[in-house]
């Protein structure tokens, strides 16, 4: 499983765009990049998954450069309720994969 | 469509007692996973089960811990003779069983917070 590196914490204000970058230098050809969000006292929630270029859904966008050695989760116009820990995971997209969570990025959104 | 259900949400046990944690997966999901999260740490995989089968238990401690997912009823994570170090949040997740899909899209329950006194 490819190891990932993310910032430990980030601070932002309501209404700003937040970009969280994850490094995964050893990503394999068949690996996908997946992001989860975890609120305090709750289980993680799947946010978005991608393989290359850009993926967008109603929650976030995921930008993946051509070399795929990093990825950026973009949260447009954050609100207080986006305060959470965000985890970047990398692994193959078929069959059983045990999710390996690092310590994630703790995002704090202030008024 | 109800999400993943876990109960109890909070469980207090004295050292040496048994803890039983229950998980009902989302409707239509036949793959269940258990994770443990210690304070201020990320989640650690424990075990992956399908109905009546343990597929991967590489993250389970060798002693005192067991898991099952019977044909009928919820999945159970059982911890015998609990110790203080077992205090943690235990999360259950489930995923679809469609061939060719990834288990990376897992749906998590709210967790059971176990406190051992």
XYZ file of N, CA and C in Angstrom:
684
model
N 0.846 -1.190 0.000
C 0.000 0.000 0.000
C 0.882 1.240 0.000
N 0.548 2.209 -0.870
C 1.332 3.427 -0.948
C 1.170 4.236 0.328
N 2.295 4.766 0.820
C 2.249 5.598 2.014
C 1.831 6.999 1.608
N 1.070 7.650 2.470
C 0.612 9.004 2.188
C 1.104 9.963 3.250
N 1.310 11.216 2.849
C 1.733 12.267 3.767
C 0.820 13.464 3.577
N 0.260 13.952 4.688
C -0.616 15.113 4.660
C -0.210 16.050 5.779
N -0.602 17.331 5.652
C -0.349 18.237 6.784
C -1.156 17.780 7.988
N -0.609 17.998 9.166
C -1.288 17.564 10.389
C -2.533 18.399 10.640
N -2.436 19.710 10.375
C -3.584 20.572 10.639
C -3.608 21.750 9.682
N -4.795 22.325 9.533
C -4.984 23.529 8.728
C -6.074 24.365 9.375
N -5.945 25.687 9.225
C -6.953 26.605 9.723
C -7.525 27.391 8.558
N -8.798 27.700 8.632
C -9.433 28.503 7.603
C -10.585 29.286 8.211
N -11.175 30.155 7.383
C -12.330 30.932 7.803
C -13.516 30.595 6.908
N -14.663 30.818 7.437
C -15.886 30.556 6.673
C -15.851 31.280 5.325
N -16.303 30.599 4.304
C -16.388 31.205 2.988
C -15.142 31.049 2.135
N -14.043 30.623 2.751
C -12.812 30.456 1.981
C -12.778 29.097 1.309
N -11.923 28.986 0.296
C -11.656 27.694 -0.327
C -10.467 27.058 0.397
N -10.594 25.793 0.681
C -9.526 25.070 1.383
C -8.989 23.972 0.471
N -7.687 23.934 0.363
C -7.021 22.895 -0.431
C -6.107 22.081 0.471
N -6.342 20.803 0.537
C -5.518 19.905 1.354
C -4.769 18.987 0.407
N -3.447 19.025 0.490
C -2.619 18.241 -0.413
C -2.108 16.975 0.270
N -2.078 15.917 -0.489
C -1.596 14.628 0.001
C -0.489 14.148 -0.939
N 0.622 13.738 -0.369
C 1.726 13.186 -1.166
C 1.690 11.672 -1.117
N 1.840 11.064 -2.275
C 1.883 9.589 -2.364
C 2.857 9.216 -3.461
N 4.142 9.388 -3.168
C 5.189 9.210 -4.171
C 5.270 7.800 -4.729
N 4.871 6.810 -3.942
C 5.002 5.411 -4.379
C 3.696 4.823 -4.898
N 2.823 5.667 -5.390
C 1.531 5.189 -5.873
C 1.732 4.218 -7.035
N 0.973 3.137 -7.023
C 1.094 2.123 -8.066
C 0.133 2.427 -9.217
N 0.386 1.788 -10.344
C -0.392 2.049 -11.546
C -1.890 1.838 -11.341
N -2.244 0.814 -10.573
C -3.667 0.513 -10.411
C -4.260 1.092 -9.125
N -3.539 1.981 -8.483
C -4.037 2.612 -7.251
C -4.958 3.783 -7.563
N -5.995 3.907 -6.747
C -6.865 5.070 -6.763
C -6.605 5.899 -5.513
N -7.067 7.131 -5.539
C -6.919 8.030 -4.397
C -8.304 8.307 -3.839
N -8.451 8.088 -2.550
C -9.750 8.212 -1.894
C -9.621 9.123 -0.680
N -10.615 9.957 -0.475
C -10.617 10.858 0.692
C -11.840 10.560 1.556
N -11.577 10.553 2.858
C -12.630 10.401 3.852
C -12.626 11.616 4.777
N -13.790 11.875 5.341
C -13.976 12.980 6.285
C -14.497 12.384 7.590
N -13.959 12.827 8.714
C -14.439 12.331 10.001
C -14.721 13.489 10.941
N -15.982 13.586 11.353
C -16.372 14.570 12.356
C -16.115 13.984 13.739
N -15.957 14.840 14.737
C -15.742 14.336 16.100
C -16.854 13.381 16.516
N -16.462 12.307 17.117
C -17.390 11.302 17.661
C -18.258 10.634 16.598
N -17.778 10.621 15.362
C -18.506 9.931 14.300
C -17.552 9.054 13.504
N -18.125 8.138 12.732
C -17.308 7.349 11.841
C -16.932 8.129 10.597
N -15.875 7.731 9.904
C -15.472 8.424 8.680
C -16.558 8.337 7.608
N -16.542 9.318 6.734
C -17.505 9.357 5.637
C -16.745 9.483 4.325
N -17.042 8.615 3.380
C -16.437 8.678 2.052
C -16.817 10.003 1.395
N -15.788 10.716 0.870
C -16.067 11.989 0.208
C -15.934 11.856 -1.299
N -14.768 11.376 -1.747
C -14.492 11.424 -3.172
C -13.370 10.464 -3.498
N -13.367 9.997 -4.731
C -12.322 9.087 -5.195
C -11.967 9.428 -6.632
N -10.682 9.291 -6.966
C -10.271 9.574 -8.330
C -9.030 8.813 -8.728
N -8.762 8.798 -10.029
C -7.566 8.126 -10.543
C -6.597 9.134 -11.173
N -7.123 10.037 -11.994
C -6.289 11.061 -12.598
C -7.120 12.283 -12.949
N -6.463 13.341 -13.266
C -7.017 14.652 -13.627
C -7.922 15.190 -12.530
N -9.189 15.394 -12.830
C -10.061 16.073 -11.866
C -11.384 15.330 -11.716
N -11.803 15.234 -10.479
C -13.108 14.659 -10.162
C -13.850 15.665 -9.303
N -15.118 15.842 -9.565
C -15.917 16.793 -8.777
C -17.250 16.158 -8.413
N -17.659 16.367 -7.179
C -19.008 15.980 -6.781
C -19.622 17.125 -5.978
N -20.735 16.856 -5.342
C -21.449 17.934 -4.657
C -20.721 18.405 -3.399
N -19.751 17.644 -2.956
C -19.055 17.966 -1.712
C -17.694 18.617 -1.972
N -16.942 18.074 -2.913
C -15.556 18.502 -3.082
C -15.081 18.240 -4.507
N -13.859 18.720 -4.763
C -13.154 18.401 -6.007
C -11.830 17.763 -5.651
N -11.394 16.893 -6.516
C -10.123 16.207 -6.322
C -9.277 16.442 -7.560
N -8.095 17.034 -7.339
C -7.187 17.328 -8.441
C -5.987 16.388 -8.355
N -5.698 15.721 -9.462
C -4.599 14.763 -9.502
C -3.724 15.099 -10.706
N -2.451 15.468 -10.476
C -1.583 15.801 -11.602
C -1.214 14.563 -12.401
N -0.588 14.803 -13.538
C -0.286 13.707 -14.455
C 0.610 12.639 -13.826
N 1.564 13.038 -12.980
C 2.453 12.031 -12.390
C 1.802 11.275 -11.224
N 0.675 11.755 -10.762
C -0.128 11.104 -9.697
C 0.632 10.925 -8.385
N 1.695 11.646 -8.192
C 2.457 11.504 -6.946
C 1.884 12.352 -5.825
N 0.890 13.129 -6.137
C 0.206 13.907 -5.104
C -1.234 14.111 -5.552
N -2.043 14.593 -4.648
C -3.428 14.942 -4.995
C -3.872 16.051 -4.061
N -4.860 16.817 -4.500
C -5.357 17.925 -3.691
C -6.865 17.844 -3.571
N -7.311 17.799 -2.341
C -8.747 17.855 -2.060
C -9.115 19.321 -1.910
N -10.092 19.768 -2.669
C -10.505 21.153 -2.624
C -11.932 21.267 -2.106
N -12.091 22.041 -1.041
C -13.413 22.279 -0.457
C -13.795 23.723 -0.741
N -14.806 23.947 -1.572
C -15.161 25.325 -1.926
C -15.975 25.991 -0.818
N -15.653 27.205 -0.486
C -16.438 28.002 0.445
C -16.821 27.200 1.689
N -15.829 26.931 2.527
C -16.069 26.100 3.712
C -16.966 26.824 4.709
N -17.653 26.025 5.506
C -18.465 26.539 6.596
C -17.970 25.902 7.895
N -18.512 26.363 9.004
C -18.088 25.830 10.307
C -18.265 24.320 10.361
N -19.274 23.823 9.685
C -19.572 22.394 9.725
C -18.571 21.552 8.943
N -17.656 22.182 8.250
C -16.599 21.431 7.554
C -15.417 21.141 8.473
N -15.471 21.637 9.698
C -14.427 21.317 10.679
C -14.440 19.812 10.933
N -13.325 19.180 10.618
C -13.272 17.720 10.670
C -11.826 17.286 10.403
N -11.600 15.983 10.475
C -10.322 15.407 10.059
C -10.515 14.787 8.683
N -9.588 15.067 7.787
C -9.670 14.580 6.414
C -8.523 13.609 6.167
N -8.881 12.428 5.687
C -7.903 11.365 5.452
C -7.751 11.099 3.952
N -6.512 10.962 3.532
C -6.186 10.583 2.161
C -5.736 9.125 2.177
N -6.324 8.304 1.332
C -5.958 6.891 1.254
C -5.648 6.532 -0.196
N -4.715 5.624 -0.367
C -4.331 5.193 -1.707
C -4.321 3.678 -1.762
N -4.940 3.109 -2.789
C -4.946 1.660 -2.941
C -5.702 1.250 -4.192
N -5.573 -0.023 -4.532
C -6.218 -0.553 -5.731
C -7.732 -0.462 -5.613
N -8.378 -0.357 -6.734
C -9.819 -0.112 -6.750
C -10.636 -1.360 -7.029
N -10.023 -2.516 -6.875
C -10.787 -3.742 -7.082
C -10.556 -4.694 -5.922
N -11.578 -5.479 -5.669
C -11.433 -6.495 -4.637
C -11.325 -5.896 -3.253
N -10.967 -6.736 -2.321
C -10.877 -6.305 -0.941
C -9.609 -5.498 -0.702
N -9.785 -4.371 -0.073
C -8.655 -3.559 0.340
C -8.914 -3.102 1.769
N -8.034 -3.418 2.674
C -8.192 -2.892 4.020
C -7.804 -1.426 3.984
N -8.658 -0.589 4.507
C -8.356 0.837 4.517
C -7.269 1.125 5.542
N -6.248 1.848 5.118
C -5.151 2.225 6.008
C -5.238 3.730 6.220
N -5.658 4.105 7.406
C -5.807 5.520 7.734
C -4.551 6.018 8.423
N -4.042 7.155 7.945
C -2.964 7.822 8.670
C -3.577 8.695 9.743
N -2.868 9.716 10.157
C -3.397 10.614 11.190
C -4.279 11.702 10.593
N -4.261 11.848 9.247
C -5.160 12.791 8.614
C -4.773 14.242 8.814
N -5.586 15.124 8.241
C -5.423 16.569 8.386
C -6.600 17.114 9.168
N -6.298 17.751 10.274
C -7.348 18.321 11.104
C -7.628 19.733 10.623
N -8.809 19.942 10.021
C -9.200 21.250 9.507
C -10.093 21.953 10.522
N -9.718 23.157 10.873
C -10.520 23.974 11.778
C -11.005 25.195 11.016
N -12.321 25.337 10.913
C -12.920 26.486 10.248
C -13.481 27.428 11.307
N -13.038 28.653 11.250
C -13.464 29.652 12.226
C -14.406 30.674 11.579
N -15.224 31.325 12.413
C -16.157 32.340 11.879
C -15.408 33.540 11.306
N -33.248 4.559 3.601
C -32.291 3.459 3.750
C -31.397 3.747 4.950
N -31.594 2.962 5.990
C -30.829 3.194 7.211
C -29.367 2.933 6.948
N -28.534 3.686 7.654
C -27.106 3.494 7.525
C -26.634 2.335 8.367
N -25.333 2.261 8.569
C -24.760 1.225 9.407
C -25.127 1.514 10.863
N -25.639 0.515 11.530
C -26.061 0.684 12.921
C -25.086 -0.033 13.839
N -24.730 0.649 14.907
C -23.883 0.019 15.912
C -24.499 0.219 17.292
N -24.402 -0.814 18.087
C -24.835 -0.654 19.479
C -24.053 -1.584 20.380
N -23.842 -1.160 21.617
C -24.265 0.142 22.142
C -23.367 1.267 21.648
N -23.762 2.492 21.824
C -22.903 3.612 21.440
C -21.791 3.818 22.467
N -22.111 3.560 23.701
C -21.126 3.673 24.777
C -21.214 2.416 25.630
N -20.057 1.913 26.018
C -20.007 0.694 26.812
C -18.914 0.837 27.852
N -19.269 0.608 29.089
C -18.282 0.661 30.178
C -18.143 -0.738 30.749
N -16.930 -1.190 30.848
C -16.654 -2.502 31.414
C -15.506 -2.401 32.402
N -15.577 -3.248 33.416
C -14.457 -3.343 34.356
C -13.431 -4.314 33.765
N -12.208 -4.154 34.181
C -11.146 -5.067 33.750
C -11.552 -6.514 34.024
N -11.353 -7.357 33.026
C -11.678 -8.765 33.180
C -13.054 -9.157 32.653
N -13.918 -8.182 32.423
C -15.241 -8.498 31.891
C -15.179 -8.676 30.373
N -16.299 -9.073 29.818
C -16.397 -9.254 28.370
C -17.152 -8.074 27.752
N -16.737 -7.697 26.563
C -17.440 -6.646 25.818
C -17.942 -7.236 24.512
N -19.210 -6.946 24.201
C -19.802 -7.398 22.925
C -20.300 -6.181 22.179
N -19.782 -6.001 20.980
C -20.141 -4.855 20.168
C -20.877 -5.382 18.939
N -21.993 -4.729 18.612
C -22.836 -5.211 17.516
C -22.855 -4.232 16.358
N -22.962 -4.792 15.175
C -22.978 -3.971 13.959
C -23.952 -4.555 12.954
N -24.897 -3.741 12.518
C -25.798 -4.140 11.436
C -25.420 -3.350 10.195
N -24.996 -4.022 9.121
C -24.559 -3.294 7.924
C -25.736 -2.644 7.214
N -25.415 -1.796 6.247
C -26.447 -1.186 5.426
C -27.192 -2.278 4.664
N -28.432 -2.013 4.351
C -29.253 -2.973 3.624
C -28.592 -3.288 2.287
N -28.450 -4.558 2.016
C -27.854 -4.969 0.754
C -26.354 -5.151 0.804
N -25.728 -4.756 1.894
C -24.279 -4.926 2.038
C -23.979 -6.236 2.749
N -23.059 -6.991 2.178
C -22.721 -8.262 2.809
C -21.257 -8.326 3.234
N -20.568 -7.191 3.149
C -19.174 -7.124 3.587
C -19.102 -6.216 4.798
N -18.496 -6.695 5.855
C -18.392 -5.938 7.107
C -16.927 -5.841 7.527
N -16.573 -4.686 8.015
C -15.200 -4.420 8.470
C -15.260 -3.809 9.867
N -14.297 -4.161 10.683
C -14.168 -3.536 12.004
C -12.841 -2.800 12.083
N -12.909 -1.598 12.684
C -11.728 -0.769 12.882
C -11.705 -0.300 14.340
N -10.498 -0.006 14.815
C -10.353 0.535 16.163
C -9.627 1.869 16.066
N -10.096 2.820 16.852
C -9.449 4.135 16.860
C -9.119 4.515 18.295
N -7.828 4.615 18.553
C -7.370 5.092 19.852
C -7.422 6.617 19.840
N -7.467 7.240 21.015
C -7.553 8.708 21.075
C -6.453 9.374 20.273
N -6.827 10.363 19.477
C -5.890 11.182 18.701
C -5.115 10.355 17.664
N -5.633 9.206 17.279
C -4.977 8.403 16.253
C -5.947 8.097 15.121
N -5.383 7.630 14.009
C -6.224 7.203 12.893
C -6.819 5.834 13.168
N -7.741 5.438 12.315
C -8.376 4.140 12.484
C -7.434 3.022 12.044
N -7.497 1.913 12.754
C -6.681 0.743 12.435
C -7.620 -0.405 12.080
N -7.364 -0.998 10.936
C -8.152 -2.144 10.483
C -7.982 -3.314 11.439
N -9.087 -3.992 11.718
C -9.020 -5.182 12.569
C -9.371 -6.441 11.786
N -10.576 -6.459 11.175
C -11.051 -7.694 10.569
C -12.054 -7.382 9.478
N -12.094 -8.285 8.491
C -13.030 -8.179 7.370
C -13.815 -9.478 7.294
N -15.140 -9.353 7.274
C -15.982 -10.535 7.260
C -17.021 -10.448 6.153
N -17.377 -11.595 5.636
C -18.571 -11.758 4.839
C -19.481 -12.699 5.626
N -20.686 -12.886 5.150
C -21.636 -13.735 5.882
C -20.995 -15.095 6.195
N -20.925 -15.411 7.467
C -20.427 -16.700 7.974
C -18.945 -16.949 7.660
N -18.230 -15.964 7.192
C -16.814 -16.170 6.871
C -15.957 -15.007 7.345
N -14.818 -15.340 7.921
C -13.798 -14.340 8.210
C -12.825 -14.342 7.032
N -12.720 -13.203 6.358
C -11.888 -13.148 5.160
C -10.461 -12.706 5.498
N -10.341 -11.712 6.364
C -9.020 -11.188 6.720
C -9.075 -10.711 8.163
N -8.307 -11.307 9.009
C -8.269 -10.891 10.423
C -6.859 -10.483 10.814
N -6.127 -9.983 9.856
C -4.720 -9.654 10.100
C -4.527 -8.524 11.112
N -5.558 -7.732 11.358
C -5.428 -6.641 12.321
C -5.964 -6.962 13.705
N -6.418 -8.164 13.889
C -6.990 -8.553 15.184
C -5.882 -8.988 16.126
N -5.911 -8.528 17.367
C -4.978 -9.087 18.355
C -5.174 -10.596 18.441
N -4.074 -11.301 18.700
C -4.118 -12.763 18.640
C -4.965 -13.360 19.752
N -5.064 -12.677 20.866
C -5.806 -13.224 22.000
C -6.941 -12.294 22.399
N -7.952 -12.864 22.940
C -9.096 -12.187 23.579
C -10.086 -11.577 22.604
N -9.702 -11.356 21.354
C -10.587 -10.717 20.381
C -11.118 -11.763 19.389
N -12.415 -11.652 19.085
C -12.990 -12.507 18.056
C -14.115 -11.750 17.366
N -14.431 -12.165 16.158
C -15.499 -11.515 15.407
C -16.273 -12.563 14.637
N -17.542 -12.272 14.428
C -18.382 -13.156 13.632
C -19.413 -12.332 12.882
N -19.908 -12.918 11.804
C -20.974 -12.308 11.027
C -21.884 -13.455 10.598
N -22.839 -13.808 11.443
C -23.665 -14.982 11.167
C -24.596 -14.770 9.982
N -25.179 -15.873 9.544
C -26.105 -15.812 8.419
C -27.276 -14.882 8.722
N -27.733 -14.939 9.948
C -28.803 -14.049 10.374
C -28.306 -13.194 11.531
N -28.666 -11.939 11.542
C -28.308 -11.089 12.662
C -27.075 -10.253 12.399
N -26.735 -9.436 13.387
C -25.629 -8.495 13.199
C -24.260 -9.151 13.313
N -23.270 -8.408 12.908
C -21.896 -8.829 13.165
C -21.562 -8.496 14.620
N -20.773 -9.352 15.239
C -20.400 -9.163 16.637
C -18.891 -9.120 16.757
N -18.394 -8.109 17.453
C -16.984 -8.071 17.855
C -16.957 -8.338 19.352
N -16.247 -9.344 19.725
C -16.226 -9.778 21.124
C -14.826 -9.618 21.689
N -14.764 -8.989 22.848
C -13.480 -8.818 23.531
C -13.611 -9.460 24.907
N -12.837 -10.493 25.125
C -12.878 -11.181 26.418
C -11.831 -10.594 27.359
N -12.138 -10.636 28.645
C -11.196 -10.205 29.683
C -10.563 -8.864 29.337
N -11.404 -7.863 29.194
C -10.930 -6.561 28.744
C -9.884 -5.984 29.699
N -8.970 -5.206 29.092
C -7.945 -4.485 29.851
C -8.069 -3.010 29.495
N -7.412 -2.161 30.276
C -7.538 -0.713 30.075
C -7.107 -0.310 28.661
N -6.134 -0.999 28.115
C -5.652 -0.671 26.774
C -6.660 -0.943 25.672
N -7.751 -1.640 26.010
C -8.805 -1.882 25.015
C -9.734 -0.678 24.886
N -9.618 0.284 25.765
C -10.458 1.481 25.692
C -10.185 2.205 24.386
N -11.225 2.376 23.603
C -11.080 2.968 22.276
C -12.466 3.104 21.664
N -12.495 3.721 20.486
C -13.724 3.732 19.695
C -13.612 2.620 18.664
N -14.638 1.820 18.558
C -14.656 0.703 17.613
C -15.700 1.013 16.544
N -15.230 1.058 15.313
C -16.112 1.385 14.201
C -16.324 0.168 13.313
N -17.543 0.050 12.870
C -17.910 -0.959 11.903
C -18.202 -0.253 10.582
N -17.861 -0.888 9.486
C -18.167 -0.357 8.167
C -18.702 -1.480 7.301
N -19.433 -1.121 6.273
C -19.918 -2.134 5.337
C -19.762 -1.642 3.911
N -19.749 -2.585 2.995
C -19.665 -2.220 1.580
C -20.466 -3.221 0.766
N -20.704 -2.822 -0.502
C -21.440 -3.688 -1.405
C -20.608 -4.892 -1.781
N -21.261 -5.884 -2.284
C -20.571 -7.111 -2.655
C -20.471 -7.284 -4.153
N -20.760 -6.254 -4.937
C -20.727 -6.409 -6.384
C -19.315 -6.712 -6.852
N -19.207 -7.679 -7.706
C -17.895 -8.051 -8.217
C -17.290 -6.890 -8.988
N -15.997 -6.699 -8.819
C -15.291 -5.664 -9.564
C -15.336 -4.303 -8.912
N -16.104 -4.161 -7.828
C -16.107 -2.858 -7.164
C -15.067 -2.863 -6.057
N -14.761 -1.688 -5.622
C -13.720 -1.558 -4.615
C -14.308 -1.486 -3.224
N -13.587 -2.061 -2.300
C -14.008 -1.910 -0.910
C -13.525 -0.592 -0.338
N -12.914 0.273 -1.179
C -12.481 1.570 -0.675
C -13.649 2.478 -0.366
N -14.813 2.211 -0.942
C -15.981 3.006 -0.601
C -16.744 2.243 0.461
N -16.408 2.529 1.697
C -17.032 1.858 2.824
C -17.902 2.851 3.577
N -18.969 2.335 4.172
C -19.909 3.162 4.906
C -19.778 2.811 6.386
N -19.463 3.818 7.177
C -19.147 3.606 8.574
C -20.335 3.876 9.481
N -20.378 3.136 10.569
C -21.346 3.389 11.619
C -20.838 4.464 12.567
N -21.648 4.813 13.570
C -21.282 5.883 14.507
C -20.251 5.456 15.544
N -19.994 4.164 15.621
C -18.981 3.689 16.542
C -19.521 3.319 17.918
N -18.755 2.481 18.587
C -19.014 2.150 20.002
C -17.797 2.584 20.784
N -18.032 3.422 21.778
C -16.928 3.874 22.609
C -16.834 3.005 23.857
N -15.785 2.235 23.896
C -15.560 1.308 25.006
C -14.633 1.945 26.018
N -15.074 1.954 27.251
C -14.248 2.437 28.350
C -14.059 1.301 29.335
N -12.821 0.988 29.623
C -12.509 -0.067 30.586
C -11.986 0.588 31.854
N -12.669 0.312 32.949
C -12.276 0.935 34.225
C -11.518 -0.040 35.112
